[in-house]
Coordinates of C-alpha atoms and ligand atoms in Angstrom, one line a residue:
X233 CA 5.3 -24.3 1.8
X234 CA 6.6 -20.9 0.7
X235 CA 10.2 -20.0 0.2
X236 CA 10.9 -16.7 1.8
X237 CA 13.9 -14.4 1.8
X238 CA 15.7 -13.3 5.0
X239 CA 19.0 -11.4 5.1
X240 CA 20.5 -12.8 1.9
X241 CA 19.1 -16.4 2.2
X242 CA 16.2 -18.2 0.6
X243 CA 14.6 -20.4 3.2
X244 CA 11.4 -22.4 3.8
X245 CA 9.0 -20.1 5.7
X246 CA 9.2 -22.1 8.9
X247 CA 13.0 -21.8 9.0
X248 CA 13.1 -18.0 8.7
X249 CA 13.6 -16.7 12.2
X250 CA 14.1 -13.1 13.5
X251 CA 15.4 -12.1 16.9
X252 CA 13.1 -11.1 19.7
X253 CA 15.2 -7.9 20.0
X254 CA 14.4 -6.9 16.4
X255 CA 13.3 -3.3 16.4
X256 CA 10.5 -4.1 14.0
X257 CA 9.1 -6.4 16.6
X258 CA 9.8 -4.1 19.7
X259 CA 9.3 -0.6 18.2
X260 CA 7.5 -0.9 14.9
X261 CA 10.8 0.5 13.6
X262 CA 10.5 -0.7 10.1
X263 CA 9.2 0.1 6.6
X264 CA 7.5 -2.0 4.0
X265 CA 6.3 -2.2 0.5
X266 CA 3.7 -4.4 -1.3
X267 CA 4.2 -5.0 -5.0
X268 CA 1.6 -6.8 -7.0
X269 CA 2.3 -9.6 -9.4
X270 CA 0.3 -10.0 -12.6
X271 CA 1.0 -12.7 -15.2
X272 CA 4.1 -13.6 -13.1
X273 CA 5.5 -10.1 -13.4
X274 CA 6.0 -7.2 -11.0
X275 CA 3.7 -4.2 -11.3
X276 CA 5.5 -0.8 -10.9
X277 CA 8.6 -2.2 -9.2
X278 CA 10.4 1.0 -9.9
X279 CA 7.8 3.1 -8.1
X280 CA 7.9 0.9 -5.0
X281 CA 11.7 0.8 -5.0
X282 CA 11.9 4.6 -5.1
X283 CA 9.3 5.0 -2.3
X284 CA 11.2 2.5 -0.2
X285 CA 14.4 4.5 -0.6
X286 CA 12.5 7.6 0.5
X287 CA 11.0 5.9 3.5
X288 CA 14.5 4.7 4.6
X289 CA 15.9 8.2 4.2
X290 CA 13.1 9.8 6.2
X291 CA 13.9 7.4 9.1
X292 CA 17.7 7.7 8.8
X293 CA 17.9 4.0 8.1
X294 CA 20.7 2.5 6.0
X295 CA 20.0 1.1 2.5
X296 CA 20.9 -2.6 3.1
X297 CA 20.1 -3.7 -0.4
X298 CA 20.5 -2.1 -3.8
X299 CA 17.6 -1.6 -6.2
X300 CA 19.1 -4.2 -8.6
X301 CA 19.5 -6.8 -5.9
X302 CA 15.9 -6.1 -4.7
X303 CA 14.6 -6.7 -8.2
X304 CA 16.5 -10.0 -8.4
X305 CA 15.1 -11.1 -5.0
X306 CA 11.5 -10.2 -6.0
X307 CA 11.8 -12.1 -9.3
X308 CA 13.5 -15.1 -7.6
X309 CA 10.7 -15.4 -5.0
X310 CA 8.0 -15.1 -7.7
X311 CA 9.8 -17.9 -9.6
X312 CA 10.5 -20.1 -6.6
X313 CA 6.9 -19.9 -5.4
X314 CA 5.4 -20.0 -8.9
X315 CA 3.3 -16.9 -8.4
X316 CA 1.1 -15.9 -11.3
X317 CA -1.2 -13.4 -9.5
X318 CA -0.5 -12.1 -6.0
X319 CA 1.9 -9.9 -4.1
X320 CA 5.4 -9.6 -2.9
X321 CA 5.7 -8.2 0.6
X322 CA 9.0 -6.5 1.6
X323 CA 10.0 -5.3 5.1
X324 CA 13.2 -3.7 6.3
X325 CA 13.7 -3.0 10.0
X326 CA 16.5 -1.2 11.9
X327 CA 17.7 -4.7 12.9
X328 CA 18.3 -6.4 16.2
X329 CA 20.6 -4.8 18.7
X330 CA 21.7 -6.8 21.9
X331 CA 19.0 -5.3 24.0
X332 CA 15.9 -3.1 24.0
X333 CA 16.8 0.6 23.8
X334 CA 14.9 3.7 22.4
X335 CA 18.2 5.0 21.0
X336 CA 18.9 3.8 17.4
X337 CA 21.6 1.2 17.3
X338 CA 24.9 1.9 15.4
X339 CA 24.2 0.7 11.9
X340 CA 27.8 -0.5 11.7
X341 CA 27.2 -3.2 14.3
X342 CA 23.5 -3.7 13.9
X343 CA 22.6 -4.5 10.3
X344 CA 19.0 -4.0 9.1
X345 CA 16.7 -7.0 8.9
X346 CA 15.4 -7.6 5.3
X347 CA 12.4 -9.9 4.8
X348 CA 10.5 -10.7 1.7
X349 CA 7.7 -13.2 1.1
X350 CA 5.1 -13.8 -1.6
X351 CA 1.3 -14.0 -1.2
X352 CA -0.4 -16.1 -3.8
X353 CA -3.8 -14.6 -4.9
X354 CA -5.1 -16.3 -7.9
X355 CA -8.0 -14.3 -9.4
X356 CA -6.7 -11.0 -8.0
X357 CA -7.2 -9.1 -11.3
X358 CA -10.7 -10.7 -11.8
X359 CA -11.8 -10.1 -8.2
X360 CA -15.6 -10.4 -7.7
X361 CA -15.4 -7.5 -5.2
X362 CA -14.6 -5.2 -8.1
X363 CA -18.0 -6.1 -9.7
X364 CA -19.9 -5.7 -6.4
X365 CA -18.1 -2.7 -4.9
X366 CA -17.2 -2.0 -1.3
X367 CA -19.0 -0.5 1.6
X368 CA -17.0 1.9 3.8
X369 CA -17.6 3.6 7.1
X370 CA -15.9 6.8 8.2
X371 CA -13.7 6.8 11.3
X372 CA -11.5 9.4 13.0
X373 CA -7.9 9.3 11.7
X374 CA -5.8 8.6 14.8
X375 CA -2.5 7.7 13.2
X376 CA 0.8 9.5 13.7
X377 CA 1.8 12.6 11.6
X378 CA 4.1 11.0 9.1
X379 CA 1.7 8.8 7.1
X380 CA 3.8 9.5 4.0
X381 CA 6.4 7.1 5.3
X382 CA 5.3 3.5 4.8
X383 CA 6.1 2.2 8.3
X384 CA 4.9 -1.1 9.8
X385 CA 2.9 0.8 12.5
X386 CA -0.4 -0.7 11.3
X387 CA -2.3 -1.1 14.5
X388 CA -4.7 1.8 14.0
X389 CA -5.5 0.8 10.3
X390 CA -6.0 -2.7 11.6
X391 CA -8.4 -1.5 14.2
X392 CA -10.1 0.5 11.5
X393 CA -10.7 -2.6 9.5
X394 CA -12.2 -4.3 12.6
X395 CA -14.5 -1.3 13.2
X396 CA -15.6 -1.6 9.5
X397 CA -16.2 -5.3 9.9
X398 CA -18.2 -4.8 13.1
X399 CA -20.4 -2.3 11.2
X400 CA -21.0 -4.8 8.4
X401 CA -18.7 -2.8 6.0
X402 CA -15.6 -3.7 4.1
X403 CA -13.2 -0.9 5.0
X404 CA -13.0 2.5 6.7
X405 CA -12.1 5.9 5.3
X406 CA -10.3 8.0 7.9
X407 CA -11.3 11.6 8.6
X408 CA -9.2 14.4 10.0
X409 CA -10.3 18.0 10.6
X410 CA -13.5 17.2 8.7
X411 CA -11.8 15.9 5.6
X412 CA -11.1 12.4 4.3
X413 CA -7.4 11.4 4.5
X414 CA -7.4 7.9 3.0
X415 CA -8.6 4.3 3.5
X416 CA -7.0 2.0 6.0
X417 CA -4.7 0.6 3.4
X418 CA -5.6 2.5 0.2
X419 CA -6.1 6.0 -1.3
X420 CA -9.6 7.4 -1.6
X421 CA -11.3 9.1 -4.5
X422 CA -14.7 10.5 -5.5
X423 CA -16.0 11.2 -9.0
X424 CA -18.3 14.1 -10.0
X425 CA -19.2 14.1 -13.7
X426 CA -15.9 13.9 -15.6
X427 CA -13.8 15.0 -12.6
X428 CA -11.9 12.8 -10.2
X429 CA -11.2 14.3 -6.8
X430 CA -8.6 13.0 -4.4
X431 CA -6.8 14.5 -1.5
X432 CA -3.5 16.3 -2.4
X433 CA -0.2 14.8 -1.3
X434 CA 1.3 15.8 2.0
X435 CA 2.6 14.1 5.2
X436 CA -1.1 13.3 6.0
X437 CA -1.4 10.4 3.5
X438 CA 0.7 7.7 1.9
X439 CA 1.8 8.7 -1.6
X440 CA 0.3 5.7 -3.4
X441 CA 2.1 4.2 -6.3
X442 CA -1.2 3.1 -7.8
X443 CA -2.5 6.6 -7.3
X444 CA 0.3 8.1 -9.5
X445 CA -0.5 5.6 -12.3
X446 CA -4.3 6.0 -12.1
X447 CA -4.2 9.8 -12.1
X448 CA -2.0 9.7 -15.1
X449 CA -4.3 7.3 -17.0
X450 CA -7.3 9.4 -16.0
X451 CA -5.7 12.5 -17.5
X452 CA -4.7 10.6 -20.6
X453 CA -8.4 9.5 -20.9
X454 CA -9.4 13.2 -20.9
X455 CA -10.8 13.1 -17.4
X456 CA -10.3 16.1 -15.1
X457 CA -8.3 15.5 -11.9
X458 CA -8.6 17.7 -8.8
X459 CA -6.2 17.1 -6.0
X460 CA -8.0 18.7 -3.0
X461 CA -9.7 18.1 0.3
X462 CA -13.2 16.6 0.4
X463 CA -15.7 15.6 3.1
X464 CA -17.7 12.5 3.8
X465 CA -20.9 14.4 2.9
X466 CA -19.4 15.4 -0.5
X467 CA -18.4 11.8 -1.1
X468 CA -21.9 10.6 -0.2
X469 CA -23.3 13.0 -2.8
X470 CA -20.7 12.2 -5.5
X471 CA -21.6 10.2 -8.6
X472 CA -19.0 7.5 -7.8
X473 CA -16.3 6.7 -5.3
X474 CA -13.3 4.3 -5.4
X475 CA -10.0 3.3 -3.8
X476 CA -6.6 2.4 -5.2
X477 CA -3.8 0.3 -3.8
X478 CA -1.2 -2.3 -5.1
X479 CA -3.4 -5.1 -3.8
X480 CA -6.8 -3.9 -5.0
X481 CA -5.8 -1.9 -8.1
X482 CA -9.0 0.3 -8.6
X483 CA -11.9 -0.8 -6.4
X484 CA -15.4 0.9 -6.5
X485 CA -17.0 2.1 -3.3
X486 CA -20.8 1.9 -3.4
X487 CA -21.8 2.9 0.1
X488 CA -20.4 5.3 2.7
X489 CA -21.7 5.3 6.3
X490 CA -24.8 3.4 5.1
X491 CA -25.6 5.8 2.3
X492 CA -25.5 4.7 -1.3
X493 CA -23.0 6.6 -3.6
X494 CA -24.6 7.4 -6.9
X495 CA -26.7 4.5 -8.1
X496 CA -25.3 2.3 -5.3
X497 CA -23.7 0.2 -8.1
X498 CA -20.0 0.3 -9.2
X499 CA -19.6 3.3 -11.4
X500 CA -18.4 3.4 -15.0
X501 CA -15.4 5.7 -14.3
X502 CA -14.0 3.3 -11.7
X503 CA -14.7 0.4 -14.0
X504 CA -12.9 2.0 -16.9
X505 CA -9.9 3.1 -14.8
X506 CA -9.6 -0.4 -13.4
X507 CA -9.6 -1.8 -16.9
X508 CA -7.0 0.7 -18.2
X509 CA -4.9 0.2 -15.0
X510 CA -4.8 -3.6 -15.4
X511 CA -4.1 -3.5 -19.1
X512 CA -1.3 -0.9 -18.9
X513 CA 0.2 -2.4 -15.7
X514 CA 0.5 -5.8 -17.3
X515 CA 2.1 -4.3 -20.4
X516 CA 4.7 -2.4 -18.3
X517 CA 5.3 -5.2 -15.7
X518 CA 8.9 -6.5 -15.3
Ligands
PDD280 N1 -1.2 -0.5 1.4 N2 -2.6 4.4 1.8 C1 -2.3 3.5 2.7 C2 -2.5 3.9 4.2 C3 -1.7 2.3 2.4 O1 -1.4 1.4 3.3 C4 -1.6 1.9 1.0 C5 -1.0 0.6 0.5 C6 -2.0 2.9 0.0 C7 -1.9 2.7 -1.4 O2 -0.5 2.7 -1.9 P1 -0.1 1.8 -3.1 O3 -0.9 2.3 -4.3 O4 1.4 2.2 -3.3 O5 -0.2 0.4 -2.8 C8 -2.5 4.1 0.5 C9 -0.7 -1.7 1.1 C10 -1.2 -2.3 -0.2 C11 -0.8 -2.7 2.3 O6 -0.6 -2.2 3.4 O7 -1.1 -3.9 2.1

């Protein structure tokens, strides 16, 4: 049984209880982060902590825990649960007032709820999916307008995964005004020759922590990076496609809406970036 963290306490997972009035439960009024663990260490903790602060600020939520405390809790959970490869999930909600109300509660009387738990995923770095590549379908992006805030409103992305599953694919790329925004839980990229193309940052997509690192490694490896809009047709005609996220690192995409991308096999650019990303992330992990 896992040991989880809830509001300052380490508890067995079946003893950690949250109120039915919690605004995370009633209103999806909460933010989250997923930090990967490789060789028992946290990958890009700093990036996730900074994004969390930004998400809290954008929603006028208090900061219930300092960055230093947060690092300690992450490390303690990794230790207590003996995680070598996997993830730490963190969620902060606007807490549990006495009753359901659309108006935000007073933070003085309603403290935030802070939850962290680990997910053990042995073999995450050596995932067979990375050798096989993923199939994606395109779907209409029907999420709200502040996708740059990492909120727990994940119903539409979850529906997107189900649409992909029903179509015999692994994931969905969402499309708005004719252009790809991102995957249901990852950022989307295409490759043409030596150039990597990915949508520019705005409120339309989550500012991926893995994205920052991968674009930096790509530039260091003398690849060109273009941050711009692209369509599903352009992606289908590209040499390669891939996604990035904290839980998948760099994962090749080999098929889009039933059409093979490039050779239909995982591409060399995605493969190389995955290798560099894993190597550098393990080196810098804390
Ligand atoms: N998802 N875009 C969306 C919509 C995401 O949900 C995620 C992450 C990303 C990639 O961000 P990062 O590189 O910081 O993980 C992009 C996490 C992994 C999840 O929901 O499980």
